[in-house]
Amino acid sequence: MSKTVIIASTDRGVALGNRIRTEFPKSLLVSTRPHEQATQIDSIAAFLENNFSAFDTLIFVGALGICVRSIAPYLQDKQSDPAVINMDDHSRFVQAVVSGHVGGANDITRKVAAAIGAQAVITTSSDLQELWALDTLAKEFGWKATPSADMNALISLFVNNKRTALLLDIKDKGTAWLEKHLPAFVDVYYDFDQIAPSQYELLIAVTYKTYTLNIPVLHFHVPVLHVGMGCSRDIETDQLETSVYEQLAAQQLSPAAIKAIGSIDVKHDETAFIALAEKLQVPFITYTAEELNTQQVVNPSEVVMSKLGVHSVSEASAMLLSRNQELLLEKQKITVPSGKKHTIAIALDSEVVRKAVVAIVGAGPGDAELISLKGKQLVETADLILYAGSLIPEEITHYAKKEAIVRNSASMTLEEQIGLMEEHYAKGHLIVRLQSGDPSIYGAIQEQMTIFDEKGMDYYIVPGISSFQAAAASLKSEFTIPEVVQSIILTRGAGKTPLPENEKLNEMAKHKATMCIFLSATIAKSVQEQLLEHYEPETPVAVLYRVSWKDEEIYTGQLKDLAQIVRENKLTLTTLVIVGVAIGARKNRSHLYSPEWKHTFRTGKALKAK
């Protein structure tokens, strides 16, 4: 947790400082003014002399001049200076003063301004232009910045909108963000050979390689390289290190991009491997012979098999580490000056390889704005989108890019859907399969995943808001009430598909939990009869048709009238039934926000001034 001090110059400033302390747990409020809510200090100058470097964030409440004169003697550089913010004691303006990007002053300024309703004053050029903050991207996305020239010079080129080429050798959360927020003067490339350097003044490369050009290059090296190695016992540490670096350089691979080193378990105590891992600050991971033999390697060795019982150490280790069967560097055999030998193979982490993938995305209950941010971003970038028009609003597909293929799958068989996906998968496309609500709840995705597994198609799932959650919102209800009901049951009635013996509705009803019953409107009478075995007839019930859609219908009543409500309103498909005393309940209070309840973010304790 970062250390924050709020320095107030006036009584009004102390009151305002105490107000914003709630945004910074365990922060310290100091003032030269005697005040029961602040720690009194003799002078700001004396306090900063002893404490300037002890805090990550300094928030001054008072005149900007006091702030500037107070911090001036202690400023070093933006890489080490704390974030300094100044705000007037009438809460009109909050200004980032020092370390806007690296120290986070700009973000803190926005946070404080939002908390008190003030105007945030940001003077950093890239922020004002809504450009990438090149000096903080590495920290934000877990990369390592390696500029070919002075970083400030490269930033100057960028904020002055000089033509820039962006090379993306991998894909991750950061590259997706860059693509989504691409400035007009930046062109994106996925192949270095396609770039004409003479057309640009700056190259930004998110990569695992090192590029040398006649224009400045800002490398963002991503830890994605997995190095597998074998060696002679007690190989010299310095000679192994030199050899590895030479191999990397020969392939234009950066040591800064190494994520892990691997070998066979009999090498767990090999000094040279351990030392290299420590220098690179990466883990050294070993595998058993049995694990290594699970890999189909390019260059198996009968010699290694006879000695260690494995076909490969270096290639197999790299494959296991990376979960990738393709190698960037096949096994190399190197003899170091001492005469001892080592092997090396390198693979790229499978998670960052630019390849086809299927994203099964929860589209939410019906309202197009209830899709998750991640889901929306995937729809915006997808090459193929499949959705069931009867269950998912067409408005969600309006987020798609112009060149995307968008198909309503309602009239397609599963085989036809898979066939279309395979066509796009073969082209390396991003495929989005939209599922109503949350895919994990009656999403019928198991059969799709089975086929994906059989065909070796990579996929992942993005959760969505379920209709039962949208129902709670529409009913303005919390489904778990302190000391009344603390469980929610998601289930359905026994229709054409029978229920497991221990999941019959009358058995589930014994718990008297908040029950959310899906896919059961056509058997409402049976549902009512089973629930009445344990719920009181007057138990609140809500029947929701197409919840959160524009034509949403909500009917409330008592359990004894459930079948009548469904019948009279002719409800069948896309109907959800909620049963339980939590519907509309208001009386009981949670301990979470009780004044007597203490927790990590509300301890009542403050830091002490030195």
XYZ file of C-alpha atoms in Angstrom:
610
model
C 0.000 0.000 0.000
C 1.412 3.384 -1.004
C 2.229 5.922 1.697
C 0.383 9.217 1.387
C 0.721 12.428 3.373
C -1.724 15.330 3.166
C -0.161 18.674 4.114
C -2.671 21.402 4.990
C -1.745 25.060 5.435
C -5.071 26.396 6.765
C -7.939 25.322 9.017
C -10.148 25.007 5.955
C -7.390 22.929 4.376
C -7.359 20.567 7.366
C -11.104 20.006 7.019
C -10.726 19.317 3.305
C -7.696 17.097 3.918
C -9.658 15.042 6.414
C -12.381 14.659 3.814
C -10.051 13.218 1.158
C -8.268 10.928 3.634
C -11.061 8.422 3.065
C -9.715 7.928 -0.475
C -6.260 7.010 0.844
C -6.387 4.339 3.591
C -3.917 4.903 6.442
C -2.807 8.267 5.044
C -1.287 10.909 7.316
C -2.759 14.400 7.673
C -0.357 17.064 8.980
C -0.589 20.810 9.483
C 1.251 23.650 11.170
C -2.178 24.642 12.525
C -3.304 23.043 15.795
C -6.266 20.834 14.969
C -7.719 17.702 16.561
C -8.038 15.998 13.166
C -4.405 16.542 12.128
C -0.923 15.834 13.416
C 0.696 19.181 14.177
C 4.176 19.863 12.754
C 6.549 22.747 13.489
C 7.010 23.679 9.831
C 6.468 22.198 6.395
C 10.151 22.674 5.560
C 11.317 20.739 8.621
C 8.780 17.978 7.988
C 9.840 17.532 4.359
C 13.529 17.570 5.240
C 12.987 14.382 7.234
C 10.108 12.831 5.289
C 10.115 13.868 1.619
C 11.389 10.500 0.375
C 9.409 8.514 2.959
C 6.129 8.972 1.083
C 4.945 7.897 -2.359
C 2.410 10.714 -2.588
C 2.357 14.252 -1.173
C -0.934 16.154 -1.366
C -0.699 19.850 -0.482
C -3.875 21.714 0.458
C -3.273 25.432 0.100
C -1.504 27.883 -2.174
C 0.466 26.434 -5.094
C 3.396 28.707 -4.254
C 3.774 27.131 -0.813
C 3.830 23.696 -2.435
C 6.445 24.630 -5.045
C 8.794 26.395 -2.634
C 8.486 23.563 -0.107
C 9.422 20.723 -2.456
C 12.021 22.505 -4.612
C 15.090 21.632 -2.464
C 14.315 17.908 -2.558
C 13.465 17.210 -6.198
C 15.815 14.766 -7.977
C 14.288 13.272 -11.140
C 10.967 11.904 -12.323
C 12.098 8.317 -11.885
C 12.491 8.705 -8.121
C 10.476 11.754 -7.051
C 7.169 11.056 -5.297
C 3.890 12.179 -6.810
C 3.112 15.735 -5.699
C -0.391 17.189 -5.973
C -1.668 20.601 -4.917
C -5.265 21.669 -4.303
C -6.754 24.938 -3.093
C -8.608 24.886 0.209
C -11.894 25.851 -1.491
C -11.803 22.552 -3.429
C -11.999 24.194 -6.842
C -8.831 22.904 -8.493
C -6.560 19.881 -8.046
C -3.258 20.051 -9.934
C -0.559 17.481 -10.648
C 2.720 19.213 -9.796
C 5.486 16.592 -9.969
C 5.815 13.066 -11.388
C 2.590 13.070 -13.351
C 3.246 9.816 -15.185
C 5.913 7.763 -13.443
C 4.810 8.683 -9.939
C 1.131 8.580 -10.824
C 0.337 12.202 -9.915
C -1.964 12.618 -12.910
C -4.118 9.637 -11.939
C -4.178 10.686 -8.287
C -5.186 14.201 -9.334
C -8.154 12.812 -11.245
C -9.097 10.596 -8.302
C -9.035 13.460 -5.786
C -10.878 15.821 -8.130
C -13.619 13.240 -8.670
C -13.948 12.668 -4.920
C -14.531 16.350 -4.075
C -16.119 17.608 -7.288
C -13.133 19.773 -8.273
C -11.511 20.527 -11.623
C -8.489 18.332 -12.350
C -5.601 20.334 -13.794
C -3.277 18.176 -15.902
C -0.529 19.834 -17.928
C 1.252 16.781 -19.347
C 1.124 17.040 -23.144
C 0.360 13.378 -23.818
C -2.562 13.457 -21.365
C -3.973 16.628 -22.880
C -3.798 15.053 -26.336
C -5.042 11.718 -24.966
C -1.882 10.029 -26.226
C -0.091 7.010 -24.801
C 2.099 7.818 -21.811
C 5.259 6.191 -23.133
C 7.075 6.481 -19.811
C 4.443 4.456 -17.927
C 3.312 1.856 -20.474
C 5.962 -0.633 -19.360
C 4.880 -0.448 -15.727
C 1.201 -0.621 -16.617
C 1.467 -3.743 -18.761
C 4.439 -5.570 -17.230
C 6.875 -4.765 -20.041
C 10.461 -3.489 -19.936
C 11.227 -0.252 -21.777
C 14.513 -0.139 -23.724
C 14.932 3.110 -25.696
C 17.656 3.357 -28.336
C 18.164 7.036 -27.414
C 17.278 9.361 -24.546
C 13.742 8.495 -23.427
C 12.698 12.136 -23.196
C 13.806 12.688 -26.793
C 11.611 9.807 -27.948
C 8.681 11.085 -25.905
C 9.164 14.514 -27.501
C 8.888 13.000 -30.980
C 5.701 11.230 -29.969
C 3.900 14.113 -28.256
C 4.785 16.314 -31.232
C 2.886 13.863 -33.408
C 5.821 12.764 -35.554
C 4.989 9.829 -37.811
C 5.380 6.667 -35.775
C 5.369 2.984 -36.680
C 4.003 0.579 -34.074
C 5.272 -2.991 -34.409
C 3.404 -5.679 -32.488
C 5.338 -8.954 -32.468
C 3.082 -10.409 -29.783
C -0.443 -9.930 -28.506
C -1.471 -9.329 -24.914
C -3.676 -6.986 -22.915
C -1.316 -4.102 -23.585
C -1.166 -4.520 -27.356
C -4.959 -4.749 -27.508
C -5.147 -1.454 -25.616
C -2.668 0.198 -27.982
C -4.637 -0.962 -31.019
C -7.860 0.348 -29.524
C -6.337 3.775 -28.729
C -4.259 4.260 -31.871
C -3.349 7.933 -32.573
C -3.883 9.207 -36.110
C -0.140 9.629 -36.736
C 0.676 6.020 -35.774
C 0.572 3.099 -38.225
C 0.413 -0.426 -36.817
C 2.387 -3.366 -38.220
C 2.591 -7.057 -37.359
C 5.604 -7.839 -39.556
C 8.849 -5.887 -39.275
C 9.671 -6.457 -42.946
C 6.560 -4.493 -43.954
C 7.859 -1.281 -42.335
C 9.530 1.380 -44.492
C 11.720 3.194 -41.905
C 12.263 6.214 -44.169
C 8.579 7.077 -43.776
C 8.791 7.359 -39.998
C 10.642 9.270 -37.312
C 10.038 6.751 -34.517
C 9.495 3.014 -34.163
C 7.726 1.638 -31.103
C 8.077 -2.144 -30.899
C 6.232 -4.383 -28.447
C 8.426 -7.370 -28.920
C 10.866 -9.992 -27.727
C 13.445 -8.931 -30.317
C 15.990 -6.133 -30.670
C 15.830 -3.952 -33.774
C 18.502 -1.594 -35.087
C 17.388 1.158 -37.466
C 18.480 4.597 -38.585
C 15.540 6.066 -36.665
C 15.015 5.954 -32.876
C 13.458 2.749 -31.554
C 11.557 2.365 -28.303
C 11.490 -1.329 -27.448
C 8.904 -2.573 -25.014
C 10.307 -6.007 -24.256
C 7.706 -8.451 -23.026
C 8.739 -11.469 -20.883
C 7.609 -14.198 -23.271
C 10.729 -16.230 -24.116
C 11.209 -19.648 -22.527
C 14.758 -20.988 -22.611
C 15.392 -24.726 -22.306
C 18.960 -25.865 -21.593
C 21.158 -28.831 -20.864
C 24.857 -28.755 -19.995
C 27.975 -30.542 -18.852
C 28.142 -30.824 -15.074
C 29.708 -27.754 -13.396
C 29.958 -25.704 -16.558
C 31.554 -22.326 -15.810
C 28.983 -19.673 -14.879
C 30.572 -16.811 -16.810
C 31.164 -18.891 -19.926
C 27.575 -20.188 -19.984
C 26.237 -16.661 -19.558
C 28.405 -15.328 -22.392
C 27.351 -18.172 -24.663
C 23.637 -17.697 -23.960
C 23.848 -13.962 -24.635
C 25.684 -14.664 -27.903
C 22.957 -17.068 -29.006
C 20.275 -14.516 -28.174
C 22.097 -11.769 -30.073
C 22.521 -13.994 -33.115
C 18.732 -14.433 -33.236
C 18.017 -10.761 -32.405
C 16.332 -11.931 -29.196
C 16.476 -9.730 -26.120
C 17.555 -11.056 -22.703
C 14.953 -8.677 -21.256
C 12.244 -10.817 -22.873
C 13.187 -14.056 -21.093
C 10.402 -15.315 -18.842
C 11.864 -18.575 -17.519
C 14.733 -21.046 -17.819
C 14.135 -24.792 -17.763
C 16.052 -28.070 -17.667
C 15.847 -31.658 -16.414
C 15.455 -32.213 -12.676
C 18.946 -33.703 -12.266
C 20.205 -30.178 -13.042
C 18.247 -28.562 -10.213
C 21.505 -27.627 -8.454
C 23.531 -26.620 -11.528
C 25.302 -23.463 -10.358
C 25.551 -21.835 -13.790
C 21.812 -22.232 -14.464
C 20.891 -20.878 -11.047
C 23.243 -17.901 -11.445
C 21.892 -17.062 -14.900
C 18.302 -17.193 -13.653
C 19.191 -14.920 -10.743
C 20.877 -12.402 -13.036
C 17.874 -12.339 -15.352
C 15.500 -12.347 -12.357
C 13.476 -15.221 -13.784
C 12.535 -18.624 -12.348
C 14.610 -21.737 -12.999
C 12.207 -24.655 -13.462
C 13.085 -28.325 -13.836
C 11.114 -31.275 -15.187
C 11.228 -35.009 -14.656
C 12.263 -37.354 -17.458
C 8.666 -38.518 -17.666
C 7.428 -34.962 -18.204
C 10.081 -34.194 -20.817
C 9.242 -37.341 -22.767
C 5.665 -36.113 -23.307
C 6.975 -33.645 -25.903
C 7.469 -34.429 -29.594
C 10.782 -32.679 -30.200
C 12.441 -31.669 -33.460
C 15.909 -32.991 -32.660
C 15.788 -36.081 -30.406
C 19.105 -37.416 -29.139
C 19.944 -41.066 -28.623
C 22.979 -40.035 -26.553
C 20.817 -38.076 -24.120
C 18.349 -40.968 -24.014
C 21.104 -43.401 -23.049
C 22.425 -41.122 -20.299
C 19.305 -39.466 -18.875
C 16.389 -41.488 -20.205
C 14.970 -38.620 -22.271
C 14.980 -37.801 -25.973
C 15.543 -34.109 -25.294
C 16.290 -31.676 -22.498
C 16.539 -28.229 -24.091
C 13.757 -28.469 -26.685
C 11.381 -30.385 -24.421
C 11.956 -27.942 -21.537
C 11.287 -24.939 -23.773
C 8.096 -26.556 -25.072
C 6.806 -27.389 -21.603
C 7.595 -23.942 -20.248
C 5.937 -22.151 -23.154
C 3.081 -24.603 -23.789
C 4.078 -24.160 -27.424
C 5.177 -26.922 -29.795
C 6.838 -24.494 -32.207
C 10.379 -23.346 -31.437
C 11.896 -19.957 -32.186
C 15.319 -21.554 -31.857
C 15.808 -25.281 -32.299
C 18.422 -27.058 -30.209
C 21.899 -25.602 -30.550
C 24.989 -27.451 -29.291
C 27.705 -25.105 -28.066
C 31.190 -25.778 -26.727
C 32.456 -23.038 -24.396
C 36.187 -22.120 -24.142
C 36.767 -24.565 -21.281
C 35.686 -27.439 -23.520
C 32.434 -28.070 -21.670
C 29.178 -28.125 -23.612
C 25.624 -26.912 -23.317
C 22.471 -27.005 -25.420
C 19.860 -24.294 -25.779
C 16.404 -24.051 -27.352
C 13.926 -21.179 -27.157
C 10.136 -21.047 -27.535
C 7.610 -18.221 -27.462
C 4.899 -18.275 -24.800
C 1.758 -19.680 -26.421
C -0.415 -17.044 -24.729
C 1.059 -14.206 -26.799
C 1.294 -15.854 -30.211
C -0.846 -14.081 -32.791
C -3.160 -16.916 -33.809
C -6.810 -17.780 -34.152
C -8.941 -18.099 -31.048
C -12.605 -18.494 -30.166
C -13.953 -16.248 -27.418
C -17.186 -17.486 -25.841
C -18.591 -14.198 -24.578
C -21.422 -13.703 -22.129
C -23.613 -11.063 -23.793
C -25.653 -10.309 -20.696
C -29.396 -10.642 -20.077
C -30.694 -8.465 -22.916
C -29.827 -4.806 -22.475
C -26.978 -4.187 -24.940
C -25.236 -1.953 -22.401
C -24.991 -4.787 -19.877
C -22.266 -6.635 -21.773
C -18.919 -6.480 -19.930
C -16.208 -4.074 -21.041
C -14.021 -7.010 -22.077
C -16.899 -8.552 -23.992
C -17.588 -5.289 -25.810
C -13.905 -4.924 -26.702
C -13.873 -8.431 -28.175
C -16.977 -7.705 -30.244
C -15.310 -4.516 -31.496
C -12.218 -6.393 -32.707
C -13.704 -9.741 -33.809
C -13.444 -10.990 -37.389
C -16.442 -13.328 -37.032
C -19.385 -12.901 -34.642
C -22.037 -15.569 -34.123
C -25.123 -14.793 -32.049
C -28.586 -16.244 -31.513
C -30.921 -13.417 -32.499
C -33.790 -14.720 -30.374
C -31.697 -14.528 -27.203
C -29.209 -11.719 -27.856
C -30.124 -8.169 -28.929
C -28.909 -7.182 -32.377
C -27.684 -3.883 -30.879
C -24.677 -5.679 -29.392
C -23.490 -6.585 -32.878
C -23.485 -2.878 -33.778
C -20.205 -2.642 -31.838
C -18.545 -4.767 -34.544
C -15.969 -3.312 -36.921
C -17.144 -2.656 -40.479
C -15.254 -5.559 -42.047
C -16.453 -8.168 -39.513
C -18.707 -11.055 -40.545
C -21.805 -11.072 -38.296
C -24.154 -14.072 -38.470
C -27.387 -14.837 -36.668
C -27.006 -18.504 -35.743
C -30.661 -19.064 -34.827
C -31.339 -20.938 -38.082
C -27.962 -22.727 -38.212
C -27.208 -26.219 -36.940
C -24.277 -26.691 -34.590
C -22.364 -28.361 -37.416
C -22.938 -25.353 -39.684
C -21.761 -22.991 -36.965
C -18.607 -25.023 -36.347
C -17.920 -25.192 -40.077
C -18.068 -21.401 -40.364
C -15.833 -21.019 -37.328
C -13.298 -23.434 -38.823
C -13.097 -21.357 -42.020
C -12.186 -18.251 -40.037
C -9.990 -20.151 -37.593
C -7.844 -21.339 -40.498
C -7.267 -17.677 -41.389
C -6.034 -16.820 -37.891
C -9.139 -14.795 -37.060
C -10.668 -13.775 -33.740
C -14.041 -15.493 -33.448
C -16.638 -14.332 -30.932
C -19.490 -16.671 -29.985
C -22.030 -14.589 -28.095
C -24.009 -16.450 -25.439
C -26.990 -14.988 -23.606
C -26.545 -14.113 -19.948
C -23.517 -15.848 -18.457
C -22.182 -18.793 -20.496
C -21.777 -20.961 -17.399
C -25.516 -20.922 -16.589
C -27.664 -22.947 -19.011
C -25.392 -21.722 -21.784
C -25.226 -25.003 -23.754
C -21.521 -24.390 -24.321
C -20.297 -27.813 -23.213
C -21.054 -29.405 -26.586
C -19.248 -26.556 -28.365
C -16.191 -26.857 -26.123
C -16.091 -30.611 -26.701
C -15.831 -30.005 -30.448
C -13.227 -27.261 -29.977
C -11.147 -29.664 -27.884
C -11.455 -32.426 -30.479
C -10.414 -30.100 -33.285
C -7.587 -28.474 -31.319
C -9.174 -25.014 -31.490
C -8.064 -22.596 -28.781
C -10.893 -20.904 -26.890
C -11.647 -19.089 -23.688
C -14.710 -17.822 -21.834
C -15.651 -14.278 -20.861
C -18.321 -14.216 -18.123
C -21.482 -12.164 -18.447
C -24.314 -10.801 -16.328
C -26.974 -13.458 -15.823
C -30.704 -12.789 -16.038
C -31.089 -13.579 -12.325
C -28.752 -10.668 -11.548
C -30.677 -8.389 -13.897
C -33.851 -9.560 -12.179
C -32.511 -8.472 -8.792
C -31.777 -5.045 -10.267
C -35.220 -4.717 -11.859
C -36.889 -5.813 -8.616
C -34.636 -3.466 -6.610
C -33.858 -6.401 -4.352
C -30.850 -7.997 -2.710
C -31.233 -11.756 -2.876
C -29.170 -12.359 0.281
C -30.588 -10.681 3.389
C -28.659 -10.714 6.707
C -30.091 -13.222 9.186
C -32.965 -14.092 6.822
C -31.606 -15.767 3.696
C -27.955 -16.185 2.720
C -28.202 -18.610 -0.195
C -29.292 -18.393 -3.815
C -30.307 -21.480 -5.772
C -30.154 -21.409 -9.568
C -32.189 -24.265 -11.010
C -35.013 -25.279 -13.349
C -38.050 -27.476 -13.254
C -38.158 -31.016 -14.627
C -39.373 -30.652 -18.209
C -38.351 -32.805 -21.163
C -34.912 -33.160 -19.627
C -35.203 -34.837 -16.202
C -33.416 -33.476 -13.151
C -30.889 -35.466 -11.104
C -32.638 -37.278 -8.242
C -31.085 -35.086 -5.550
C -31.983 -31.848 -7.377
C -35.777 -32.164 -7.536
C -37.492 -28.841 -6.834
C -39.308 -30.105 -3.749
C -35.948 -31.186 -2.287
C -34.319 -27.843 -3.082
C -37.311 -26.030 -1.576
C -36.437 -27.384 1.877
C -33.704 -24.736 2.139
C -36.161 -21.843 1.617
C -33.355 -19.968 -0.114
C -33.911 -17.344 -2.790
C -34.708 -19.595 -5.729
C -34.161 -18.516 -9.342
C -35.947 -20.908 -11.674
C -34.989 -20.888 -15.349
C -36.668 -22.485 -18.386
C -39.792 -23.517 -16.496
C -42.703 -21.226 -17.434
C -44.460 -23.998 -19.371
C -44.560 -26.190 -16.256
C -45.454 -23.419 -13.799
C -48.239 -25.442 -12.160
C -45.876 -28.316 -11.348
C -43.232 -25.881 -10.103
C -45.762 -24.210 -7.812
C -46.946 -27.514 -6.350
C -43.417 -28.689 -5.576
C -42.356 -25.417 -3.978
C -45.467 -25.257 -1.784
C -44.310 -28.420 -0.042
C -41.902 -26.224 1.938
C -42.395 -22.523 1.121
C -45.344 -20.655 2.653
C -48.173 -19.934 0.183
C -47.683 -16.185 0.803
C -43.975 -16.301 -0.114
C -43.202 -13.438 -2.527
C -42.780 -14.447 -6.152
C -41.693 -12.513 -9.236
C -42.104 -13.608 -12.829
C -39.913 -11.754 -15.307
C -40.292 -11.968 -19.073
C -37.272 -10.895 -21.170
C -35.719 -9.143 -18.197
C -33.712 -6.000 -19.121
C -34.949 -6.090 -22.743
C -36.926 -3.126 -24.099
C -40.139 -5.179 -23.890
C -39.440 -6.451 -20.361
C -42.504 -7.494 -18.344
C -42.503 -8.040 -14.570
C -45.284 -9.608 -12.535
C -45.169 -9.962 -8.742
C -47.416 -11.815 -6.366
C -47.444 -14.776 -4.007
C -46.276 -18.316 -4.599
C -49.811 -19.699 -4.393
C -50.659 -17.628 -7.495
C -47.570 -18.460 -9.591
C -49.292 -20.714 -12.140
C -52.139 -18.226 -12.528
C -49.713 -15.326 -13.178
C -47.914 -17.296 -15.882
C -51.143 -18.545 -17.484
C -53.022 -15.236 -17.533
C -50.089 -13.371 -19.049
C -49.335 -16.126 -21.568
C -45.679 -16.385 -20.591
C -43.576 -19.154 -22.105
C -40.030 -18.659 -23.383
C -37.357 -16.357 -21.866
C -39.217 -16.255 -18.559
C -37.486 -16.337 -15.181
C -39.218 -17.099 -11.877
C -37.838 -15.780 -8.577
C -39.174 -17.124 -5.270
C -38.221 -16.029 -1.763
C -38.683 -13.578 1.081
C -35.744 -11.507 -0.187
C -37.902 -9.980 -2.922
C -38.477 -6.369 -1.893
C -37.050 -6.875 1.628
C -35.617 -3.749 3.279
C -35.362 -4.098 7.081
C -32.226 -6.016 8.020
C -28.849 -4.245 8.037
C -25.505 -5.723 7.069
C -22.604 -5.398 9.497
C -20.317 -4.383 6.625
C -21.017 -0.648 6.923
C -21.761 -0.563 10.634
C -19.724 2.098 12.524
C -18.527 -0.627 14.899
C -17.307 -2.917 12.118
C -13.601 -2.607 11.291
C -11.853 -4.102 8.284
C -8.784 -3.681 6.102
C -9.951 -0.446 4.503
C -11.550 1.093 7.592
C -9.291 0.470 10.566
C -9.567 3.854 12.203
C -5.791 3.955 12.530
C -3.524 6.652 11.043
C 0.180 6.938 10.338
C 2.281 8.930 12.756
C 4.530 11.810 11.745
C 8.216 11.436 12.435
